[in-house]
mmCIF file of C-alpha atoms in Angstrom:
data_model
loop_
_atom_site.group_PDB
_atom_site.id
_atom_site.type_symbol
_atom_site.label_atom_id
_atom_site.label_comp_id
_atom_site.label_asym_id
_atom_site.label_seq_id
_atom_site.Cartn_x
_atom_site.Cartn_y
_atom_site.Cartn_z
ATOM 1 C CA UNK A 1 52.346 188.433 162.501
ATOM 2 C CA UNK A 2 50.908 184.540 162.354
ATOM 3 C CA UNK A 3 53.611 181.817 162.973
ATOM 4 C CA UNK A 4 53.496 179.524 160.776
ATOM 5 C CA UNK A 5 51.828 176.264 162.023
ATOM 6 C CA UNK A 6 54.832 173.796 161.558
ATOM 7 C CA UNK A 7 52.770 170.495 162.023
ATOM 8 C CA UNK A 8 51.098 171.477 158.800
ATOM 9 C CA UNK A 9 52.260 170.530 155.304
ATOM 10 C CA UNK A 10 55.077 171.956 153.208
ATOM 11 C CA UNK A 11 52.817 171.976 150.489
ATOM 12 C CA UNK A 12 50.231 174.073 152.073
ATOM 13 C CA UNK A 13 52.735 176.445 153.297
ATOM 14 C CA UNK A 14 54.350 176.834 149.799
ATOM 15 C CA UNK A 15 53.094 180.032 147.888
ATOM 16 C CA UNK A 16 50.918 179.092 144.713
ATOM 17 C CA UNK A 17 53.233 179.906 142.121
ATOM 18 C CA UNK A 18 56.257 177.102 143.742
ATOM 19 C CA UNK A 19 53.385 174.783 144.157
ATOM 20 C CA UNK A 20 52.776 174.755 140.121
ATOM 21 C CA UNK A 21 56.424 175.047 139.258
ATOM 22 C CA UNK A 22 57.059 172.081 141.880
ATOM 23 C CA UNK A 23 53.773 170.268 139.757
ATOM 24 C CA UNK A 24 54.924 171.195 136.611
ATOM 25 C CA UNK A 25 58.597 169.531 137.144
ATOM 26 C CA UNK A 26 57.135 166.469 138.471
ATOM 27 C CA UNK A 27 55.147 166.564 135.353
ATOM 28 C CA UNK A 28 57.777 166.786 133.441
ATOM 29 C CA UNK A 29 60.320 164.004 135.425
ATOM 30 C CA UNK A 30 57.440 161.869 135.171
ATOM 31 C CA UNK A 31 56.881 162.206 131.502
ATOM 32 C CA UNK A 32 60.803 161.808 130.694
ATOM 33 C CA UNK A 33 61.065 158.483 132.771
ATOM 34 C CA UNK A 34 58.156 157.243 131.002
ATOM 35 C CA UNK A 35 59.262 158.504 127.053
ATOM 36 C CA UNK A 36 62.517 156.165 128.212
ATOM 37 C CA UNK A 37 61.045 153.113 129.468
ATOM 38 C CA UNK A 38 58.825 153.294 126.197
ATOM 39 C CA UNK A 39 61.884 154.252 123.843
ATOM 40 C CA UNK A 40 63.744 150.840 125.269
ATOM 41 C CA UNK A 41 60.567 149.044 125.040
ATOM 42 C CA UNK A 42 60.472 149.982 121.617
ATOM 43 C CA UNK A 43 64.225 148.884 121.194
ATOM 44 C CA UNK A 44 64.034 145.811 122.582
ATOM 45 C CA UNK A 45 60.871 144.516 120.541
ATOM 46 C CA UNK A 46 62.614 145.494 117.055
ATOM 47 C CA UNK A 47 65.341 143.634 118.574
ATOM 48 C CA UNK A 48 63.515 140.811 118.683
ATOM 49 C CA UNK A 49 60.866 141.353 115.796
ATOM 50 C CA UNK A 50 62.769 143.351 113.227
ATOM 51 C CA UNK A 51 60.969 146.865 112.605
ATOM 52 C CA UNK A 52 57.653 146.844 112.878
ATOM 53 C CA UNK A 53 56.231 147.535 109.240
ATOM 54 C CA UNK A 54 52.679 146.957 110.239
ATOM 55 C CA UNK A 55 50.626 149.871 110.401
ATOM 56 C CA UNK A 56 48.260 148.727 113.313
ATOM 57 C CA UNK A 57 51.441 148.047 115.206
ATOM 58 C CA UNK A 58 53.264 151.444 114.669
ATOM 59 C CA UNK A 59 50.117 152.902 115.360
ATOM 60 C CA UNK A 60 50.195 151.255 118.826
ATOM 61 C CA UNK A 61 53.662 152.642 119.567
ATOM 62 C CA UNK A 62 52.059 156.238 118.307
ATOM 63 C CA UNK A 63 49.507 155.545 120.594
ATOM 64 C CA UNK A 64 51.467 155.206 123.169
ATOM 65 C CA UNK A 65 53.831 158.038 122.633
ATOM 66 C CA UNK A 66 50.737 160.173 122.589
ATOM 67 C CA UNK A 67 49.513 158.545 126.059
ATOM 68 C CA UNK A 68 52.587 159.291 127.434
ATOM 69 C CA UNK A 69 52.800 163.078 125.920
ATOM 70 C CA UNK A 70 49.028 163.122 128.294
ATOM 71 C CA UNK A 71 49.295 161.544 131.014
ATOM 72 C CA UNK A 72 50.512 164.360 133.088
ATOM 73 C CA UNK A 73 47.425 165.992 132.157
ATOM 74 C CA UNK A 74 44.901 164.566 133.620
ATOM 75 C CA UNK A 75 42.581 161.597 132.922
ATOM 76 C CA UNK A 76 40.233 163.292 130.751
ATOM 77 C CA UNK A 77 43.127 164.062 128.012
ATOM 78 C CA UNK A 78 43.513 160.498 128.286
ATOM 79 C CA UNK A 79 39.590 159.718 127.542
ATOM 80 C CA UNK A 80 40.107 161.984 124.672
ATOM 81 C CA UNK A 81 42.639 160.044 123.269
ATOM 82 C CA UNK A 82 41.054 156.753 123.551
ATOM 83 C CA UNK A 83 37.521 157.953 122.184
ATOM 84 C CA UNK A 84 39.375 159.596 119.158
ATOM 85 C CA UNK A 85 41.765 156.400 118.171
ATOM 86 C CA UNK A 86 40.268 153.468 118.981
ATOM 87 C CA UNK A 87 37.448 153.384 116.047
ATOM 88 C CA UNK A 88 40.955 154.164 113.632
ATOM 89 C CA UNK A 89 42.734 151.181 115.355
ATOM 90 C CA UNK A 90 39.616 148.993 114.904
ATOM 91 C CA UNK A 91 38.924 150.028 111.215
ATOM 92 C CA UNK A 92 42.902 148.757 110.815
ATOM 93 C CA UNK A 93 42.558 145.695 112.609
ATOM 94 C CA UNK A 94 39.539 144.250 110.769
ATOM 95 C CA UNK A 95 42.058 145.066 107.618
ATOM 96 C CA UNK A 96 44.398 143.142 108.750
ATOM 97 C CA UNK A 97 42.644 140.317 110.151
ATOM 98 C CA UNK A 98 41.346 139.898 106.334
ATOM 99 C CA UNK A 99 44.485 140.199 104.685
ATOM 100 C CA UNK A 100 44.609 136.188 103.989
ATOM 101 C CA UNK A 101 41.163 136.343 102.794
ATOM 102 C CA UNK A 102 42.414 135.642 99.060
ATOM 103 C CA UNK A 103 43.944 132.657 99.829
ATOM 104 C CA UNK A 104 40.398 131.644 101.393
ATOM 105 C CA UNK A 105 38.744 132.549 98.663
ATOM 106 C CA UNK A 106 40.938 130.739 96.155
ATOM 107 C CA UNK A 107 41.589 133.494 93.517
ATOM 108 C CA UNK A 108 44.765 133.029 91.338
ATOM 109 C CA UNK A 109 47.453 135.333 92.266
ATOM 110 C CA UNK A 110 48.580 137.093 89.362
ATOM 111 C CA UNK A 111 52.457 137.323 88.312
ATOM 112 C CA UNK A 112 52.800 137.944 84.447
ATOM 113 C CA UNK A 113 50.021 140.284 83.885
ATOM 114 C CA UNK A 114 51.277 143.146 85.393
ATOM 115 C CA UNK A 115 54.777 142.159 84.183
ATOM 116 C CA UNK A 116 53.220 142.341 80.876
ATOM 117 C CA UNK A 117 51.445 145.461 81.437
ATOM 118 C CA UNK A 118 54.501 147.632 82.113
ATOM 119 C CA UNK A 119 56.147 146.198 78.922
ATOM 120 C CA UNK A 120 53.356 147.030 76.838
ATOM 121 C CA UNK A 121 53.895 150.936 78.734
ATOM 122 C CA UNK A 122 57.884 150.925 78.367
ATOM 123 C CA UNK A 123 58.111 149.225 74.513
ATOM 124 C CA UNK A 124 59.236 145.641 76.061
ATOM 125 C CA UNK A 125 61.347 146.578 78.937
ATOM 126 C CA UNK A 126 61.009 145.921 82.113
ATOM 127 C CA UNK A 127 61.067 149.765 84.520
ATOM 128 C CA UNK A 128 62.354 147.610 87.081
ATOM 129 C CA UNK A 129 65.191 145.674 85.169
ATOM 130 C CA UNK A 130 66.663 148.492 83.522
ATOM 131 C CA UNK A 131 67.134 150.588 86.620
ATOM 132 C CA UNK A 132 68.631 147.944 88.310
ATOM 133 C CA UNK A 133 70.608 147.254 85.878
ATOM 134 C CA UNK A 134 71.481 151.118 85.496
ATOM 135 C CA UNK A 135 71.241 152.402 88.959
ATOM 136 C CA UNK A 136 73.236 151.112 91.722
ATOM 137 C CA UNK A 137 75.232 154.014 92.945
ATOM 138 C CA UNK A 138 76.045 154.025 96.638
ATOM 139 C CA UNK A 139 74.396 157.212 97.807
ATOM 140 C CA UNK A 140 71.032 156.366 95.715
ATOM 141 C CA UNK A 141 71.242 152.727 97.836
ATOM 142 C CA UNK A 142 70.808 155.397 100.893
ATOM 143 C CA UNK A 143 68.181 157.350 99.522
ATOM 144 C CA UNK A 144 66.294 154.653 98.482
ATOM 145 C CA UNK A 145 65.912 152.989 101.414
ATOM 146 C CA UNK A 146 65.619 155.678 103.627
ATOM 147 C CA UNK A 147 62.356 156.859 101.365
ATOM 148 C CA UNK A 148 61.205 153.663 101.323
ATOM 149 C CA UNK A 149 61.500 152.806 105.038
ATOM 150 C CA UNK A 150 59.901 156.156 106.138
ATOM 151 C CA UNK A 151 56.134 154.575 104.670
ATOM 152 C CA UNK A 152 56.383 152.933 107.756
ATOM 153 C CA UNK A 153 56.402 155.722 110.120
ATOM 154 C CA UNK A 154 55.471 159.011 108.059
ATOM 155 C CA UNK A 155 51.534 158.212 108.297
ATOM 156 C CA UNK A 156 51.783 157.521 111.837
ATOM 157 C CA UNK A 157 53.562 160.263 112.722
ATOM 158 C CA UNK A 158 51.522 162.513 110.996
ATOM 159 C CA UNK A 159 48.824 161.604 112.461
ATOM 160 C CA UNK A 160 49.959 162.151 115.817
ATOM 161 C CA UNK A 161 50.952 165.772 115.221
ATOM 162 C CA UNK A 162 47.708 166.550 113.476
ATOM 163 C CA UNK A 163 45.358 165.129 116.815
ATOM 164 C CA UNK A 164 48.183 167.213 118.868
ATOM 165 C CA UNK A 165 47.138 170.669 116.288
ATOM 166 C CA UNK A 166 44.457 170.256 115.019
ATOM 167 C CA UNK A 167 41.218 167.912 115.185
ATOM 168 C CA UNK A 168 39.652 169.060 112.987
ATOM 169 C CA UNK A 169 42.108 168.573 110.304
ATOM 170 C CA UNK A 170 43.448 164.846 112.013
ATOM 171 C CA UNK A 171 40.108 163.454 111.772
ATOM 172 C CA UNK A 172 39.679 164.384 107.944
ATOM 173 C CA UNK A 173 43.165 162.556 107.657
ATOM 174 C CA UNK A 174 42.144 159.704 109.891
ATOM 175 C CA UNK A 175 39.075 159.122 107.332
ATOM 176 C CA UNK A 176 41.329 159.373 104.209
ATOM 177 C CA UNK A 177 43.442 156.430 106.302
ATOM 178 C CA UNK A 178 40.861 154.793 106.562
ATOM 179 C CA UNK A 179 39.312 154.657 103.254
ATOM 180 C CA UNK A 180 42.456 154.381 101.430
ATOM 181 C CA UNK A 181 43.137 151.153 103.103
ATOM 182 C CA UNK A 182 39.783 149.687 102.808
ATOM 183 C CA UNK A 183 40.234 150.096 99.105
ATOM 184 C CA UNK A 184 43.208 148.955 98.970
ATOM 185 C CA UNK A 185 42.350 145.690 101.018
ATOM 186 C CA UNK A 186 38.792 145.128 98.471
ATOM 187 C CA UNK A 187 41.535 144.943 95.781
ATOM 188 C CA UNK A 188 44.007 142.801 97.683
ATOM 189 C CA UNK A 189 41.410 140.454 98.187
ATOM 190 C CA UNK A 190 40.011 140.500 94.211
ATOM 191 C CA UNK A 191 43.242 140.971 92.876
ATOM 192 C CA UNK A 192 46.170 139.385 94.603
ATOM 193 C CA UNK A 193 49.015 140.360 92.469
ATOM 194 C CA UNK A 194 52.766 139.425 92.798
ATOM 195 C CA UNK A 195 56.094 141.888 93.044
ATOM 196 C CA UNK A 196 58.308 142.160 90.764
ATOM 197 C CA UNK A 197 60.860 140.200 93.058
ATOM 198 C CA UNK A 198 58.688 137.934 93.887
ATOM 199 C CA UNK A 199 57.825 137.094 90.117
ATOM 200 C CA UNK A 200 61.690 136.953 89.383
ATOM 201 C CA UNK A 201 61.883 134.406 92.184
ATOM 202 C CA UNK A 202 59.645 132.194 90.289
ATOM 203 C CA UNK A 203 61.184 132.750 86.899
ATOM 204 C CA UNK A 204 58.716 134.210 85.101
ATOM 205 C CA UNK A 205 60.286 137.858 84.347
ATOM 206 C CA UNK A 206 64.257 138.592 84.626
ATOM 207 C CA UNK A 207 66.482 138.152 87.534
ATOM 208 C CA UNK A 208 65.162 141.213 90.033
ATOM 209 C CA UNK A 209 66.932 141.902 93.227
ATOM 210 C CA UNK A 210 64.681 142.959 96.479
ATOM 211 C CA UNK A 211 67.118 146.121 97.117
ATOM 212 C CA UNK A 212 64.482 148.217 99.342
ATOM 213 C CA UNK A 213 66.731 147.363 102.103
ATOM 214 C CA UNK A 214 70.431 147.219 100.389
ATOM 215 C CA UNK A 215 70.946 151.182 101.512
ATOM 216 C CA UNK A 216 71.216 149.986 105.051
ATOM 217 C CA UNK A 217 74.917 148.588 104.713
ATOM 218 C CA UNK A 218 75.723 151.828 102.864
ATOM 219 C CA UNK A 219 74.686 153.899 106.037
ATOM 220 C CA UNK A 220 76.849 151.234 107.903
ATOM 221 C CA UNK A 221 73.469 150.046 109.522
ATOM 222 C CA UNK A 222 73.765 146.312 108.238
ATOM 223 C CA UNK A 223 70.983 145.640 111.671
ATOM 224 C CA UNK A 224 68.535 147.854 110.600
ATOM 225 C CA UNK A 225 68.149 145.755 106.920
ATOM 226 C CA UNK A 226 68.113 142.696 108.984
ATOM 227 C CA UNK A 227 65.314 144.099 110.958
ATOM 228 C CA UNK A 228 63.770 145.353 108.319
ATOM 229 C CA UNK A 229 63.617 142.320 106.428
ATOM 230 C CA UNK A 230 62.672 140.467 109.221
ATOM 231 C CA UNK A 231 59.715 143.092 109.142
ATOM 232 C CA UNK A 232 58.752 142.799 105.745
ATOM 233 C CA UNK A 233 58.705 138.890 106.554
ATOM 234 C CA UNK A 234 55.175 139.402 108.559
ATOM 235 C CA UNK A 235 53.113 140.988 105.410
ATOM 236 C CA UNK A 236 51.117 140.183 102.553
ATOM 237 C CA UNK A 237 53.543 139.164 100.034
ATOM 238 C CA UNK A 238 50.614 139.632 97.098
ATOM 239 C CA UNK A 239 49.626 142.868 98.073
ATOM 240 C CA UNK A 240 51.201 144.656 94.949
ATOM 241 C CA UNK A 241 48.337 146.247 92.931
ATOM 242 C CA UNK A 242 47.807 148.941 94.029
ATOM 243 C CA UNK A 243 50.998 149.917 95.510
ATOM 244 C CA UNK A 244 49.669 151.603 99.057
ATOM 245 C CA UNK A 245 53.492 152.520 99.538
ATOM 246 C CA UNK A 246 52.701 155.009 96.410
ATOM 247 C CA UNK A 247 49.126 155.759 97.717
ATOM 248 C CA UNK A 248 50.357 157.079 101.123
ATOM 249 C CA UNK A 249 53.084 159.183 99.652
ATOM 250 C CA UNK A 250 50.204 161.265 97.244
ATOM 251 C CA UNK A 251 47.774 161.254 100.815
ATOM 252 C CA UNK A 252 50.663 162.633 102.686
ATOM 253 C CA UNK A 253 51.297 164.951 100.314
ATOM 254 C CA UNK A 254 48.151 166.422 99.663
ATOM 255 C CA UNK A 255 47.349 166.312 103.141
ATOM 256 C CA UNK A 256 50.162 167.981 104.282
ATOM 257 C CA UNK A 257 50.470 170.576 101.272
ATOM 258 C CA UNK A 258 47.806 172.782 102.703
ATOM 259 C CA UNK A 259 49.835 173.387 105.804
ATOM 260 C CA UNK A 260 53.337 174.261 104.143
ATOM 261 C CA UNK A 261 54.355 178.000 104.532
ATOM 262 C CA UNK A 262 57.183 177.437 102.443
ATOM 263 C CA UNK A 263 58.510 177.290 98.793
ATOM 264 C CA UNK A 264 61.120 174.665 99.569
ATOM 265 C CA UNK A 265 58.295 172.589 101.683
ATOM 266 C CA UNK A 266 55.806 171.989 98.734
ATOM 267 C CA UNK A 267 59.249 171.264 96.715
ATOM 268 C CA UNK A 268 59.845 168.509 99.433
ATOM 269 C CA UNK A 269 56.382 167.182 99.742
ATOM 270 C CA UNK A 270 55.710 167.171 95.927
ATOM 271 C CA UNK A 271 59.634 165.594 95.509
ATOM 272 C CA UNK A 272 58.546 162.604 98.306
ATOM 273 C CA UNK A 273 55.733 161.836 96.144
ATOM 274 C CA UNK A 274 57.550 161.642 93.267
ATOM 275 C CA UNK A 275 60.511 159.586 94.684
ATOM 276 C CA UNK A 276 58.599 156.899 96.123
ATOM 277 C CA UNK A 277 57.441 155.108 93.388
ATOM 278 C CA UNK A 278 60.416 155.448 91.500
ATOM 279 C CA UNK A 279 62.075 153.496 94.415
ATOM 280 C CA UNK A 280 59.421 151.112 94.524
ATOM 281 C CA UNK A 281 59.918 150.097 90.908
ATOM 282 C CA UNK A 282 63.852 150.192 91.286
ATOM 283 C CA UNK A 283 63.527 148.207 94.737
ATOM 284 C CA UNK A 284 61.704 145.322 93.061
ATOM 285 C CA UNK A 285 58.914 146.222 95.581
ATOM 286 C CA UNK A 286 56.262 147.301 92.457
ATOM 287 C CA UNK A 287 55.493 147.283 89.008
ATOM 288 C CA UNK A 288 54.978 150.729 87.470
ATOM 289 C CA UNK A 289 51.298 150.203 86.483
ATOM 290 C CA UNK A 290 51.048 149.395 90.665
ATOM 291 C CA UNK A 291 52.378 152.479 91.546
ATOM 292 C CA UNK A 292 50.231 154.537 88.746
ATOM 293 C CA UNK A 293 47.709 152.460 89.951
ATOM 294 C CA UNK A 294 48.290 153.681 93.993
ATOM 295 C CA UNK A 295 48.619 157.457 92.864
ATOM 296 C CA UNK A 296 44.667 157.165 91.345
ATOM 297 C CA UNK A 297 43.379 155.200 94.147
ATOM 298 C CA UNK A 298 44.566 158.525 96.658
ATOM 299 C CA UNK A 299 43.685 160.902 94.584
ATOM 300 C CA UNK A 300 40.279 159.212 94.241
ATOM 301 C CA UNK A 301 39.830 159.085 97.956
ATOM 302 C CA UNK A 302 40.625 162.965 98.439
ATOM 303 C CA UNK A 303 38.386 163.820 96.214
ATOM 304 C CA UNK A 304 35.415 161.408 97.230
ATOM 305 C CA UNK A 305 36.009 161.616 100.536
ATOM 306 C CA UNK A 306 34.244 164.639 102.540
ATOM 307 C CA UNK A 307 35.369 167.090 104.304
ATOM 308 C CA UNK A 308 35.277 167.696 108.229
ATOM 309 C CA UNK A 309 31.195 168.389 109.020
ATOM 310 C CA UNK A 310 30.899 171.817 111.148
ATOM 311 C CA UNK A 311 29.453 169.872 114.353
ATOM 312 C CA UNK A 312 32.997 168.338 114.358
ATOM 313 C CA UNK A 313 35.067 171.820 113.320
ATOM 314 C CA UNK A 314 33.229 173.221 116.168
ATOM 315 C CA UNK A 315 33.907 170.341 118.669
ATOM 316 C CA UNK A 316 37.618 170.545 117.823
ATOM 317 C CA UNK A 317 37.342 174.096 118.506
ATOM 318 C CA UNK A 318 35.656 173.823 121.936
ATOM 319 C CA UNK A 319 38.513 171.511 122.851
ATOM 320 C CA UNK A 320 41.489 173.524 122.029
ATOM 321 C CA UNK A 321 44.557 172.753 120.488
ATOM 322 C CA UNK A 322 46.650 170.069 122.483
ATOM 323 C CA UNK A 323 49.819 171.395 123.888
ATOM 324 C CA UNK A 324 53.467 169.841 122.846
ATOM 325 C CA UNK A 325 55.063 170.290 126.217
ATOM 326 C CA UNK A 326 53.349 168.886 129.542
#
């Protein structure tokens, strides 16, 4: 029998199997430490910027959830990720970087015409005014704003699950993303329109309260509206026809229906995109004609839109699904 040689290393000693447990719980101490530096990063910038309700921006913090969810696999995982994101983040960021083009251009920002279009749908009334005047129960306050503020994060999020499934399937999304905000952005920039709030603000339809955010002291989260607001502070404030708010909630849904395996899913999904616009319109945040409007323009994007070519099904397939746990 050999005695062991003790000037050599523990590791080369250790049988294979402890050396990959010992790998795989560095892995994991390694992806924990980082998931918590990023979760107070995260913390401290909505402390100081409100909630981020920029799309680009949440997809950087995606982004970075999904670099941390890789690093412990090697740089190549990390290649991956760049060379499948970083056309999506620069398709966003030319959006955004044109978002003041209207003003540039000098077209008129509508506020009465699409005040006057949901009267002429509704027999006079304003959607938005009745409910408001109507609806202000506590626990629909919650459920308003909780449906309202998940916009933010739900396409994201998404997102990041699909490219962690299925590639396949996440860059068919990605495209819809992408189109769907182009479109919206060509209209933006033709057709600047005001919200209902906004239009109340300058007197030309009823008082209209902005109330996306008034479920926040109800959950006895009075920050989070402040943040929130604060948030909401760093957007378009024309951006109203279509309503994208709307438009995401059908994408989502369609996207997503495929994959449910159950009854009370498709009841959910179908229910989300259902409830969003009618929060939008109580909220102040849209007209009804912008949310009807929002529904078409996703609808017309899934069905223009192609699907997933077989070089890229394949590709996907040749890569393998991602795995959730390092």
């Amino acid at each position: 029998m050999t005695a062991l040689d003790p000037s050599a290393p523990a590791s080369a000693a250790a049988p294979p199997a402890l050396r990959v447990a010992a790998n795989a719980t560095r892995g994991r101490v390694v992806t924990a430490v980082l998931w918590v530096a990023l979760a107070l990063a995260f913390a401290a910038t909505c402390a100081v910027r409100g909630l981020p309700t920029d799309r680009v921006v949440l997809l950087g913090w995606v982004l970075a959830g999904l670099a941390v969810t890789s690093v412990t696999h090697g740089w190549r995982r990390l290649v991956r990720l760049l060379a499948d994101w970083l056309p999506l983040v620069a398709v966003l960021l030319a959006y955004d970087a044109t978002r003041g083009l209207a003003d540039g251009l000098g077209v008129p920002v509508a506020v009465a015409e699409v005040a006057d279009a949901d009267r002429w749908l509704t027999g006079g009334v304003l959607p938005t005014v009745w409910l408001q005047e109507h609806v202000q129960a506590d626990w629909w306050k919650a459920v308003a704003t909780l449906v309202y503020s998940s916009h933010f994060v739900l396409t994201p999020v998404v997102l990041a699950v699909l490219w962690l499934r299925d590639r396949a399937r996440w860059a068919h999304c990605a495209r819809l993303v992408v189109a769907l905000s182009l479109a919206g952005l060509a209209t933006y920039v033709l057709y600047p329109a005001a919200p209902p709030w906004l239009a109340a603000k300058q007197g030309v339809i009823e008082p209209v309260a902005r109330s996306s955010s008034a479920g926040w002291e109800v959950l006895g989260l009075p920050r989070a509206g402040v943040l929130l607001d604060a948030g909401q502070g760093q957007v378009n404030l024309v951006a109203a026809v279509p309503s994208l708010h709307t438009a995401f909630a059908v994408l989502m849904c369609t996207v997503l229906l495929p994959l449910a395996r159950h009854a009370w899913q498709r009841v959910g999904l179908v229910a989300y995109a259902v409830l969003m616009p009618v929060v939008l319109v109580w909220s102040g945040e849209h007209y009804v004609v912008d949310t009807l409007l929002g529904a078409a323009y996703a609808c017309a994007v899934v069905l223009l839109a192609p699907p997933a070519g077989r070089a890229l099904r394949a590709a996907a397939r040749a890569a393998g699904p991602l795995p959730w746990r390092a």
